[in-house]
CSV table of C-alpha atoms in Angstrom, one decimal:
chain,number,residue,atom,x,y,z
E,74,MET,CA,-53.4,56.9,-147.5
E,75,ALA,CA,-55.0,57.8,-144.6
E,76,THR,CA,-53.5,57.0,-140.9
E,77,VAL,CA,-54.7,56.6,-137.6
E,78,ALA,CA,-51.6,58.4,-136.3
E,79,ASN,CA,-52.1,62.0,-135.0
E,80,SER,CA,-55.8,62.2,-136.0
E,81,VAL,CA,-57.6,62.5,-132.4
E,82,ALA,CA,-61.1,62.7,-131.7
E,83,HIS,CA,-62.6,66.6,-130.0
E,84,PRO,CA,-63.3,65.2,-126.7
E,85,THR,CA,-67.1,65.5,-125.8
E,86,LEU,CA,-66.9,67.0,-122.2
E,87,VAL,CA,-71.0,67.0,-121.4
E,88,SER,CA,-72.8,64.0,-122.7
E,89,ALA,CA,-76.8,64.4,-122.5
E,90,ASP,CA,-79.3,62.5,-124.2
E,91,PRO,CA,-82.7,64.3,-125.3
E,92,PHE,CA,-85.1,62.0,-124.6
E,93,ILE,CA,-84.1,61.5,-120.9
E,94,PRO,CA,-85.9,64.4,-118.3
E,95,ALA,CA,-82.8,66.7,-117.4
E,96,ARG,CA,-83.1,66.4,-113.9
E,97,GLU,CA,-82.1,62.8,-114.0
E,98,GLN,CA,-78.7,63.3,-116.2
E,99,LYS,CA,-75.5,64.6,-114.9
E,100,ASN,CA,-74.0,67.6,-115.5
E,101,LEU,CA,-77.1,69.8,-116.1
E,102,HIS,CA,-77.9,73.0,-114.1
E,103,ASN,CA,-80.8,75.4,-114.4
E,104,ARG,CA,-79.9,77.8,-112.5
E,105,TRP,CA,-76.9,80.8,-112.2
E,106,HIS,CA,-74.8,80.9,-108.9
E,107,PRO,CA,-71.1,81.2,-108.2
E,108,ASP,CA,-71.0,78.0,-106.3
E,109,ILE,CA,-71.7,75.6,-108.8
E,110,PRO,CA,-68.4,73.5,-109.8
E,111,ALA,CA,-67.2,73.2,-112.7
E,112,ILE,CA,-67.4,69.7,-114.4
E,113,ALA,CA,-64.4,70.1,-116.6
E,114,THR,CA,-61.4,72.3,-117.3
E,115,VAL,CA,-59.9,72.9,-120.5
E,116,LYS,CA,-56.8,74.9,-121.6
E,117,PRO,CA,-56.9,77.6,-124.0
E,118,GLY,CA,-57.2,76.4,-127.2
E,119,GLN,CA,-58.5,73.5,-126.6
E,120,VAL,CA,-61.0,72.2,-129.1
E,121,PHE,CA,-64.2,70.4,-127.4
E,122,ASN,CA,-67.8,69.3,-127.7
E,123,VAL,CA,-70.9,70.1,-125.5
E,124,GLU,CA,-74.1,67.9,-125.9
E,125,CYS,CA,-77.3,69.8,-124.4
E,126,VAL,CA,-80.7,68.8,-124.2
E,127,ASP,CA,-83.3,71.2,-125.8
E,128,TRP,CA,-84.2,73.9,-123.0
E,129,THR,CA,-87.3,72.5,-121.5
E,130,GLY,CA,-85.4,69.4,-120.5
E,131,ALA,CA,-87.1,66.7,-123.1
E,132,GLN,CA,-90.8,67.7,-121.9
E,133,ILE,CA,-92.3,68.4,-125.4
E,134,GLY,CA,-93.0,65.8,-127.9
E,135,ASN,CA,-93.2,65.4,-132.1
E,136,ASN,CA,-96.9,65.1,-131.5
E,137,ASP,CA,-99.9,66.9,-132.9
E,138,THR,CA,-101.5,68.5,-130.0
E,139,SER,CA,-99.9,71.6,-127.7
E,140,ASP,CA,-100.8,69.9,-124.8
E,141,ASP,CA,-97.2,69.7,-123.7
E,142,ILE,CA,-96.4,73.0,-124.5
E,143,ARG,CA,-99.5,74.0,-121.8
E,144,ASP,CA,-98.7,71.8,-119.3
E,145,VAL,CA,-94.9,72.5,-119.2
E,146,ASP,CA,-92.9,73.0,-116.2
E,147,LEU,CA,-91.5,76.4,-116.1
E,148,THR,CA,-89.6,76.4,-113.0
E,149,SER,CA,-87.0,74.0,-114.2
E,150,VAL,CA,-85.7,75.6,-117.3
E,151,HIS,CA,-83.5,76.5,-119.2
E,152,ASN,CA,-81.5,73.2,-118.6
E,153,LEU,CA,-77.5,74.6,-119.2
E,154,SER,CA,-74.4,72.1,-119.7
E,155,GLY,CA,-71.3,72.5,-117.8
E,156,PRO,CA,-70.0,74.8,-116.2
E,157,ILE,CA,-66.5,74.4,-118.2
E,158,ALA,CA,-63.4,76.2,-116.4
E,159,VAL,CA,-60.8,77.5,-118.7
E,160,GLU,CA,-57.5,77.1,-117.3
E,161,GLY,CA,-55.9,80.8,-116.5
E,162,ALA,CA,-59.4,82.7,-116.7
E,163,GLU,CA,-59.3,85.3,-114.1
E,164,PRO,CA,-62.2,88.1,-112.8
E,165,GLY,CA,-61.6,91.0,-114.8
E,166,ASP,CA,-60.2,88.8,-117.9
E,167,CYS,CA,-62.4,88.3,-121.2
E,168,LEU,CA,-63.0,85.2,-122.2
E,169,VAL,CA,-63.0,84.3,-126.0
E,170,VAL,CA,-65.3,81.8,-126.9
E,171,ASP,CA,-65.4,80.4,-130.6
E,172,ILE,CA,-68.5,78.8,-131.7
E,173,LEU,CA,-66.9,76.2,-134.2
E,174,ASP,CA,-70.3,74.2,-134.8
E,175,VAL,CA,-73.7,74.3,-133.7
E,176,ARG,CA,-75.7,71.0,-134.7
E,177,PRO,CA,-78.7,69.2,-134.1
E,178,PHE,CA,-78.2,65.0,-132.6
E,179,ASP,CA,-78.6,63.0,-135.5
E,180,LYS,CA,-81.0,60.8,-133.6
E,181,MET,CA,-83.5,64.1,-133.1
E,182,PRO,CA,-83.8,66.0,-136.4
E,183,TRP,CA,-86.8,67.9,-135.5
E,184,GLY,CA,-87.2,70.9,-133.2
E,185,TYR,CA,-90.4,72.9,-132.2
E,186,THR,CA,-91.6,76.3,-131.8
E,187,GLY,CA,-94.5,77.2,-129.5
E,188,ILE,CA,-97.3,79.5,-128.0
E,189,PHE,CA,-97.4,79.9,-124.0
E,190,GLU,CA,-100.4,80.1,-122.3
E,191,LEU,CA,-100.9,83.5,-120.9
E,192,GLU,CA,-100.6,82.4,-117.5
E,193,ASN,CA,-97.6,80.3,-118.0
E,194,GLY,CA,-94.9,81.8,-119.8
E,195,GLY,CA,-96.8,84.3,-122.3
E,196,GLY,CA,-94.5,85.5,-125.2
E,197,LEU,CA,-94.4,88.8,-126.8
E,198,PHE,CA,-98.5,89.0,-127.7
E,199,ALA,CA,-100.0,87.2,-124.4
E,200,ARG,CA,-102.5,89.8,-123.0
E,201,GLU,CA,-103.0,91.0,-126.5
E,202,PHE,CA,-104.0,87.3,-127.9
E,203,GLN,CA,-104.7,86.1,-124.4
E,204,SER,CA,-102.5,83.8,-125.5
E,205,ARG,CA,-103.4,79.8,-125.2
E,206,ALA,CA,-101.1,76.9,-126.3
E,207,ALA,CA,-100.1,76.0,-129.9
E,208,LYS,CA,-97.2,74.8,-131.4
E,209,ALA,CA,-95.3,73.8,-134.5
E,210,ILE,CA,-93.1,70.5,-135.3
E,211,TRP,CA,-90.1,71.3,-137.4
E,212,ASP,CA,-88.4,68.8,-139.5
E,213,PHE,CA,-84.5,69.1,-140.2
E,214,LYS,CA,-83.5,68.1,-143.8
E,215,GLY,CA,-79.7,69.2,-143.9
E,216,VAL,CA,-79.7,73.2,-143.8
E,217,TYR,CA,-83.4,73.1,-144.4
E,218,ALA,CA,-86.4,73.0,-141.7
E,219,THR,CA,-90.4,72.8,-142.7
E,220,SER,CA,-93.2,71.8,-140.8
E,221,ARG,CA,-96.4,70.0,-141.2
E,222,HIS,CA,-97.5,72.3,-139.1
E,223,ILE,CA,-97.4,75.4,-141.4
E,224,PRO,CA,-97.4,73.9,-145.0
E,225,GLY,CA,-95.9,76.4,-147.9
E,226,VAL,CA,-92.3,77.4,-146.1
E,227,ARG,CA,-89.1,76.3,-146.2
E,228,PHE,CA,-86.2,78.2,-145.0
E,229,ALA,CA,-82.4,77.6,-144.1
E,230,GLY,CA,-81.6,77.8,-140.7
E,231,VAL,CA,-79.0,79.1,-138.6
E,232,SER,CA,-78.4,77.4,-136.0
E,233,HIS,CA,-77.2,78.7,-132.8
E,234,PRO,CA,-77.3,78.2,-129.0
E,235,GLY,CA,-79.7,80.8,-127.2
E,236,LEU,CA,-78.3,80.6,-124.1
E,237,ILE,CA,-74.6,81.3,-123.4
E,238,GLY,CA,-72.9,82.7,-120.6
E,239,THR,CA,-70.0,82.7,-117.8
E,240,ALA,CA,-71.1,82.3,-114.0
E,241,PRO,CA,-71.7,85.5,-112.2
E,242,SER,CA,-69.5,86.6,-108.5
E,243,ALA,CA,-71.6,86.2,-105.5
E,244,GLU,CA,-71.8,90.7,-105.7
E,245,LEU,CA,-73.3,89.9,-108.9
E,246,LEU,CA,-75.4,87.5,-108.0
E,247,ALA,CA,-77.2,89.8,-105.5
E,248,THR,CA,-76.9,92.3,-107.5
E,249,TRP,CA,-79.2,90.8,-110.2
E,250,ASN,CA,-81.6,89.4,-107.0
E,251,LYS,CA,-81.6,92.8,-105.5
E,252,ARG,CA,-82.8,94.7,-108.5
E,253,GLU,CA,-84.9,92.3,-110.1
E,254,GLY,CA,-86.7,91.2,-107.2
E,255,ALA,CA,-87.8,94.8,-106.5
E,256,LEU,CA,-89.0,94.9,-110.1
E,257,ILE,CA,-91.4,92.2,-109.5
E,258,GLU,CA,-92.8,93.9,-106.0
E,259,ALA,CA,-93.4,97.0,-107.8
E,260,HIS,CA,-95.6,94.5,-110.4
E,261,ALA,CA,-96.4,91.6,-107.8
E,262,ASN,CA,-100.1,91.1,-110.0
E,263,SER,CA,-98.5,91.5,-113.4
E,264,VAL,CA,-99.4,88.4,-115.6
E,265,PRO,CA,-97.5,86.9,-117.2
E,266,PRO,CA,-95.1,88.0,-114.6
E,267,VAL,CA,-92.7,91.0,-115.4
E,268,ALA,CA,-89.5,88.6,-114.0
E,269,TYR,CA,-88.7,85.4,-112.3
E,270,GLY,CA,-87.3,85.4,-109.0
E,271,PRO,CA,-85.1,82.6,-107.2
E,272,LEU,CA,-86.9,79.7,-106.6
E,273,VAL,CA,-85.9,76.5,-105.1
E,274,PRO,CA,-89.2,74.3,-106.8
E,275,GLY,CA,-87.8,72.7,-110.0
E,276,ALA,CA,-84.3,74.0,-109.2
E,277,TYR,CA,-81.5,71.6,-110.3
E,278,VAL,CA,-77.6,71.0,-110.3
E,279,GLY,CA,-77.1,67.5,-111.7
E,280,GLN,CA,-73.7,66.8,-109.4
E,281,ASP,CA,-72.7,65.6,-106.4
E,282,LEU,CA,-72.7,68.0,-103.9
E,283,PRO,CA,-73.1,68.5,-100.3
E,284,ASP,CA,-76.3,69.2,-98.7
E,285,ASP,CA,-75.8,72.9,-97.7
E,286,VAL,CA,-74.2,73.9,-100.8
E,287,ARG,CA,-76.6,72.4,-102.8
E,288,ALA,CA,-79.6,74.2,-100.4
E,289,LYS,CA,-77.8,77.7,-101.3
E,290,ILE,CA,-77.5,76.9,-104.8
E,291,TYR,CA,-81.2,76.4,-104.9
E,292,ARG,CA,-82.1,78.8,-102.4
E,293,GLU,CA,-80.1,82.1,-103.8
E,294,GLY,CA,-79.5,80.9,-107.8
E,295,ALA,CA,-80.9,83.2,-110.7
E,296,ARG,CA,-83.7,82.3,-113.1
E,297,THR,CA,-82.2,81.8,-116.6
E,298,ILE,CA,-85.0,83.4,-118.1
E,299,PRO,CA,-83.1,86.8,-119.0
E,300,GLY,CA,-79.7,87.6,-120.6
E,301,ARG,CA,-77.8,89.8,-118.4
E,302,GLU,CA,-74.3,91.0,-117.4
E,303,HIS,CA,-72.3,87.7,-118.1
E,304,GLY,CA,-74.6,86.9,-121.6
E,305,GLY,CA,-77.0,84.4,-120.9
E,306,ASN,CA,-80.2,83.9,-122.7
E,307,CYS,CA,-80.1,86.8,-125.0
E,308,ASP,CA,-81.2,85.1,-128.3
E,309,ILE,CA,-79.0,86.2,-131.4
E,310,LYS,CA,-79.4,84.6,-133.7
E,311,ASN,CA,-76.5,85.1,-135.7
E,312,LEU,CA,-74.5,83.3,-133.0
E,313,SER,CA,-74.2,80.7,-135.3
E,314,ARG,CA,-70.6,78.2,-136.5
E,315,GLY,CA,-68.2,80.8,-137.2
E,316,SER,CA,-68.8,83.7,-134.4
E,317,ARG,CA,-66.9,84.9,-131.8
E,318,CYS,CA,-67.8,86.0,-128.7
E,319,TYR,CA,-66.2,88.4,-126.1
E,320,PHE,CA,-67.3,87.2,-122.2
E,321,PRO,CA,-66.2,89.4,-119.1
E,322,VAL,CA,-65.0,87.0,-116.2
E,323,PHE,CA,-66.7,87.1,-113.0
E,324,VAL,CA,-65.0,84.1,-111.7
E,325,LYS,CA,-61.9,82.0,-111.7
E,326,GLY,CA,-62.0,79.8,-114.6
E,327,ALA,CA,-64.8,81.7,-115.9
E,328,ASN,CA,-67.3,78.9,-115.6
E,329,LEU,CA,-68.9,78.9,-119.2
E,330,SER,CA,-72.1,77.4,-119.6
E,331,VAL,CA,-74.2,76.7,-122.4
E,332,GLY,CA,-78.0,75.3,-123.7
E,333,ASP,CA,-81.5,76.3,-125.3
E,334,LEU,CA,-79.7,75.6,-128.7
E,335,HIS,CA,-81.9,76.9,-131.7
E,336,PHE,CA,-82.3,75.7,-135.5
E,337,SER,CA,-83.5,78.8,-136.3
E,338,GLN,CA,-85.3,82.2,-135.1
E,339,GLY,CA,-86.5,84.9,-136.1
E,340,ASP,CA,-85.2,88.6,-134.4
E,341,GLY,CA,-87.4,89.2,-131.4
E,342,GLU,CA,-88.2,85.1,-131.0
E,343,LEU,CA,-92.0,86.6,-130.8
E,344,SER,CA,-93.5,83.9,-128.9
E,345,PHE,CA,-91.0,82.8,-126.1
E,346,CYS,CA,-90.2,79.8,-127.2
E,347,GLY,CA,-90.3,81.2,-130.4
E,348,ALA,CA,-87.1,79.8,-132.2
E,349,ILE,CA,-87.3,76.4,-133.1
E,350,GLU,CA,-86.1,74.9,-130.2
E,351,MET,CA,-83.5,71.7,-130.5
E,352,ALA,CA,-81.4,69.2,-128.8
E,353,GLY,CA,-77.9,68.9,-130.0
E,354,ILE,CA,-74.0,69.5,-130.0
E,355,VAL,CA,-72.1,72.7,-129.8
E,356,THR,CA,-68.1,72.6,-130.8
E,357,PHE,CA,-65.9,75.5,-129.1
E,358,SER,CA,-62.5,76.3,-129.0
E,359,THR,CA,-61.9,79.4,-126.0
E,360,SER,CA,-58.7,81.8,-125.2
E,361,ILE,CA,-58.4,84.7,-122.7
E,362,ILE,CA,-57.5,88.3,-123.0
E,363,LYS,CA,-56.3,89.4,-119.4
E,364,GLY,CA,-57.2,92.4,-118.1
E,365,GLY,CA,-60.1,92.7,-121.1
E,366,VAL,CA,-62.8,94.0,-119.3
E,367,GLU,CA,-60.6,97.1,-118.5
E,368,LYS,CA,-59.4,97.0,-121.8
E,369,PHE,CA,-62.6,96.6,-123.6
E,370,ALA,CA,-64.6,99.1,-121.5
E,371,MET,CA,-67.0,95.6,-120.7
E,372,LYS,CA,-70.4,96.2,-119.3
E,373,GLN,CA,-71.6,93.4,-121.3
E,374,PRO,CA,-70.5,90.8,-123.9
E,375,ILE,CA,-69.2,91.5,-127.1
E,376,PHE,CA,-69.9,89.6,-130.3
E,377,LEU,CA,-68.2,88.8,-133.5
E,378,PRO,CA,-71.4,87.4,-135.8
E,379,SER,CA,-70.8,84.3,-138.0
E,380,PRO,CA,-70.0,85.1,-141.6
E,381,VAL,CA,-72.5,81.7,-142.7
E,382,ASP,CA,-75.9,83.3,-142.9
E,383,PRO,CA,-78.9,82.1,-145.7
E,384,LEU,CA,-78.9,84.5,-148.5
E,385,TYR,CA,-82.5,85.7,-148.8
E,386,SER,CA,-82.0,89.4,-150.5
E,387,ALA,CA,-85.8,90.1,-151.5
E,388,LYS,CA,-87.5,90.6,-148.3
E,389,LEU,CA,-90.9,92.3,-147.6
E,390,ILE,CA,-90.3,95.1,-144.8
E,391,PHE,CA,-93.1,95.8,-142.3
E,392,GLN,CA,-92.8,99.0,-140.4
E,393,GLY,CA,-94.6,100.4,-136.6
E,394,ILE,CA,-94.2,103.0,-135.4
E,395,SER,CA,-94.9,104.3,-131.3
E,396,VAL,CA,-98.5,104.1,-131.4
E,397,ASP,CA,-100.6,101.2,-130.7
E,398,TYR,CA,-103.1,101.3,-133.6
E,399,HIS,CA,-103.5,97.5,-133.3
E,400,GLY,CA,-104.7,98.1,-129.7
E,401,ASP,CA,-106.5,101.6,-128.2
E,402,GLY,CA,-104.7,103.9,-130.5
E,403,THR,CA,-102.2,105.2,-127.6
E,404,GLN,CA,-99.3,107.5,-128.6
E,405,TYR,CA,-96.5,106.6,-126.7
E,406,ASN,CA,-92.8,108.5,-126.5
E,407,MET,CA,-90.1,106.8,-128.8
E,408,ASP,CA,-91.0,103.4,-127.2
E,409,ALA,CA,-89.3,100.6,-129.6
E,410,THR,CA,-91.0,98.0,-128.3
E,411,VAL,CA,-94.3,99.2,-128.9
E,412,ALA,CA,-93.0,100.0,-132.5
E,413,TYR,CA,-91.8,96.3,-132.7
E,414,LYS,CA,-95.1,95.0,-131.5
E,415,GLN,CA,-96.9,97.1,-134.3
E,416,ALA,CA,-94.3,95.9,-137.2
E,417,ALA,CA,-95.0,92.1,-136.1
E,418,LEU,CA,-99.0,92.7,-136.1
E,419,ASN,CA,-98.4,93.9,-139.3
E,420,ALA,CA,-96.7,91.2,-140.6
E,421,ILE,CA,-99.6,89.0,-138.6
E,422,ALA,CA,-102.5,90.7,-140.2
E,423,TYR,CA,-100.9,90.0,-143.8
E,424,LEU,CA,-99.7,86.5,-143.4
E,425,MET,CA,-103.6,85.8,-142.1
E,426,LYS,CA,-104.8,87.6,-145.4
E,427,ILE,CA,-102.7,84.8,-147.2
E,428,GLY,CA,-104.5,82.0,-145.5
E,429,TYR,CA,-102.1,81.6,-142.2
E,430,THR,CA,-104.1,81.3,-139.0
E,431,ARG,CA,-103.2,83.8,-136.6
E,432,GLU,CA,-101.0,81.0,-134.7
E,433,GLN,CA,-98.9,80.1,-137.8
E,434,ALA,CA,-98.4,83.4,-138.4
E,435,TYR,CA,-97.1,84.1,-135.0
E,436,LEU,CA,-95.1,81.0,-135.0
E,437,LEU,CA,-93.5,81.4,-138.1
E,438,MET,CA,-92.7,84.7,-137.4
E,439,SER,CA,-90.7,83.4,-134.4
E,440,ALA,CA,-89.3,81.0,-136.2
E,441,ALA,CA,-87.6,82.0,-139.2
E,442,PRO,CA,-85.0,83.7,-140.1
E,443,VAL,CA,-87.3,87.4,-139.9
E,444,GLU,CA,-84.8,90.8,-139.8
E,445,SER,CA,-85.6,93.4,-137.0
E,446,HIS,CA,-83.9,96.8,-137.0
E,447,ILE,CA,-84.1,100.1,-135.2
E,448,GLY,CA,-84.8,103.0,-138.3
E,449,ALA,CA,-85.0,105.9,-136.7
E,450,ILE,CA,-85.0,106.6,-132.5
E,451,VAL,CA,-84.5,110.2,-132.6
E,452,ASP,CA,-87.7,111.7,-134.1
E,453,SER,CA,-89.9,112.1,-131.5
E,454,PRO,CA,-92.0,110.8,-130.7
E,455,ASN,CA,-92.2,107.7,-132.6
E,456,ALA,CA,-89.6,105.3,-132.7
E,457,CYS,CA,-89.1,103.6,-136.3
E,458,VAL,CA,-88.6,99.3,-136.2
E,459,THR,CA,-89.2,97.5,-139.3
E,460,LEU,CA,-89.2,93.5,-139.6
E,461,ALA,CA,-88.5,92.2,-142.8
E,462,LEU,CA,-90.0,88.7,-143.9
E,463,PRO,CA,-87.5,86.9,-146.1
E,464,LEU,CA,-89.6,85.9,-149.7
E,465,GLY,CA,-87.3,82.8,-150.5
E,466,ILE,CA,-88.8,81.3,-147.8
E,467,PHE,CA,-91.9,80.9,-149.2
E,468,GLU,CA,-93.4,78.2,-151.8
E,469,HIS,CA,-96.0,80.6,-153.2
E,470,ASP,CA,-96.2,84.3,-154.5
E,471,ILE,CA,-96.8,86.7,-151.3
E,472,LEU,CA,-96.4,90.4,-152.7
E,473,PRO,CA,-98.7,92.5,-153.3
E,474,LYS,CA,-101.0,92.6,-156.2
E,475,ASP,CA,-103.3,94.9,-157.8
E,476,GLU,CA,-106.2,92.3,-157.5
E,477,GLY,CA,-105.3,91.7,-153.4
E,478,LEU,CA,-103.8,88.5,-152.2
E,479,LYS,CA,-104.7,84.7,-153.0
E,480,LYS,CA,-106.1,83.4,-150.3
E,481,LEU,CA,-104.2,79.8,-149.4
E,482,GLU,CA,-105.9,76.8,-147.3
E,483,PHE,CA,-102.8,76.1,-144.6
E,484,GLY,CA,-105.0,74.6,-142.1
E,485,GLN,CA,-104.1,74.7,-138.7
E,486,CYS,CA,-100.3,74.2,-136.1
E,487,ALA,CA,-100.6,71.8,-133.2
E,488,VAL,CA,-103.7,73.0,-130.7
E,489,ARG,CA,-104.6,71.9,-127.6
E,490,SER,CA,-106.8,68.7,-127.4
E,491,ASP,CA,-109.8,70.6,-126.3
E,492,GLY,CA,-109.3,72.7,-128.9
E,493,VAL,CA,-109.3,76.1,-127.1
E,494,LEU,CA,-107.6,79.1,-129.0
């Protein structure tokens, strides 16, 4: 007979409501800064839950227009839960984080993928496509996702935190701001921007702080957009339940924060908001390796991906090289980004032959469990990058045939209410 004795639920250290704006909730923050205090302390080995809002902080709705994507306030993202200190962690240590589970809220069994405006977020093809807002809503049924905005596909998600990392030291924060500031200054007129520097408007720490401390954090705090030495927004799709992360520690307690949960994502997260973004719950356990930064020559985190992975063995693989043959034909020297873009554009063009719109194909490549690899990066002048599209996610045959591809009707994803694409 089951007994209550010795049955203790794992504590939830951060509670969040996915339907309430992030700025109205406690224990969330959207900047990196060493002066943001830990909201809780855990012992090594303790199992605990952390609830997270979606990365925009409840700005995006389950509807059939992309006006909310168009109008999203990017000064207030990403919204992270934490920080959480680990007892005994010191600068120079390695914080070992076991991701035990990642799941959506029961009361919010849906997520979204977005194409952002050229002038507000952009994405991999922001300039090529002169991007205008579009989105797809995905419904979750157990491990599977389907979308009324991209019919004909169904796939198992590999749910993971897109953003997880430790707090920077004051010295590391200053390094980030200096080097990224120089890049911004060198490309002052770039659209979309090459980087986002500290910005007081939109900054938020959901704790009671002295006014001078809050002002300092808002003035100096690094934006959460890119990944950096501490982890951050790396969007590694295989960091699902069962993964282990090794993070360098820069401040006492490590001060771990997490957010930007994804139900699924393709390698590269093409469209900026390219995963299936969701709100949900992460279960963690941590441990410490003393002196781990020196022991492992750590300059950035090390990851042990999850053993849990959807089995999609049959794939259609698209190749790209360092030639902009979808643009002006320029030859680049060993540029893997150009090669990746060509592979992705090849796949998008192929999907359009099947009947998907460019927007649907772009969103699908971002959200589905697409795999990308560098095939060769030694054969000058062309890097070779591949992008693999799982055949098993489609409800129809997409393989090449002698007679060509059968074009079907899949409608269109959610677009702006004014119809602009």
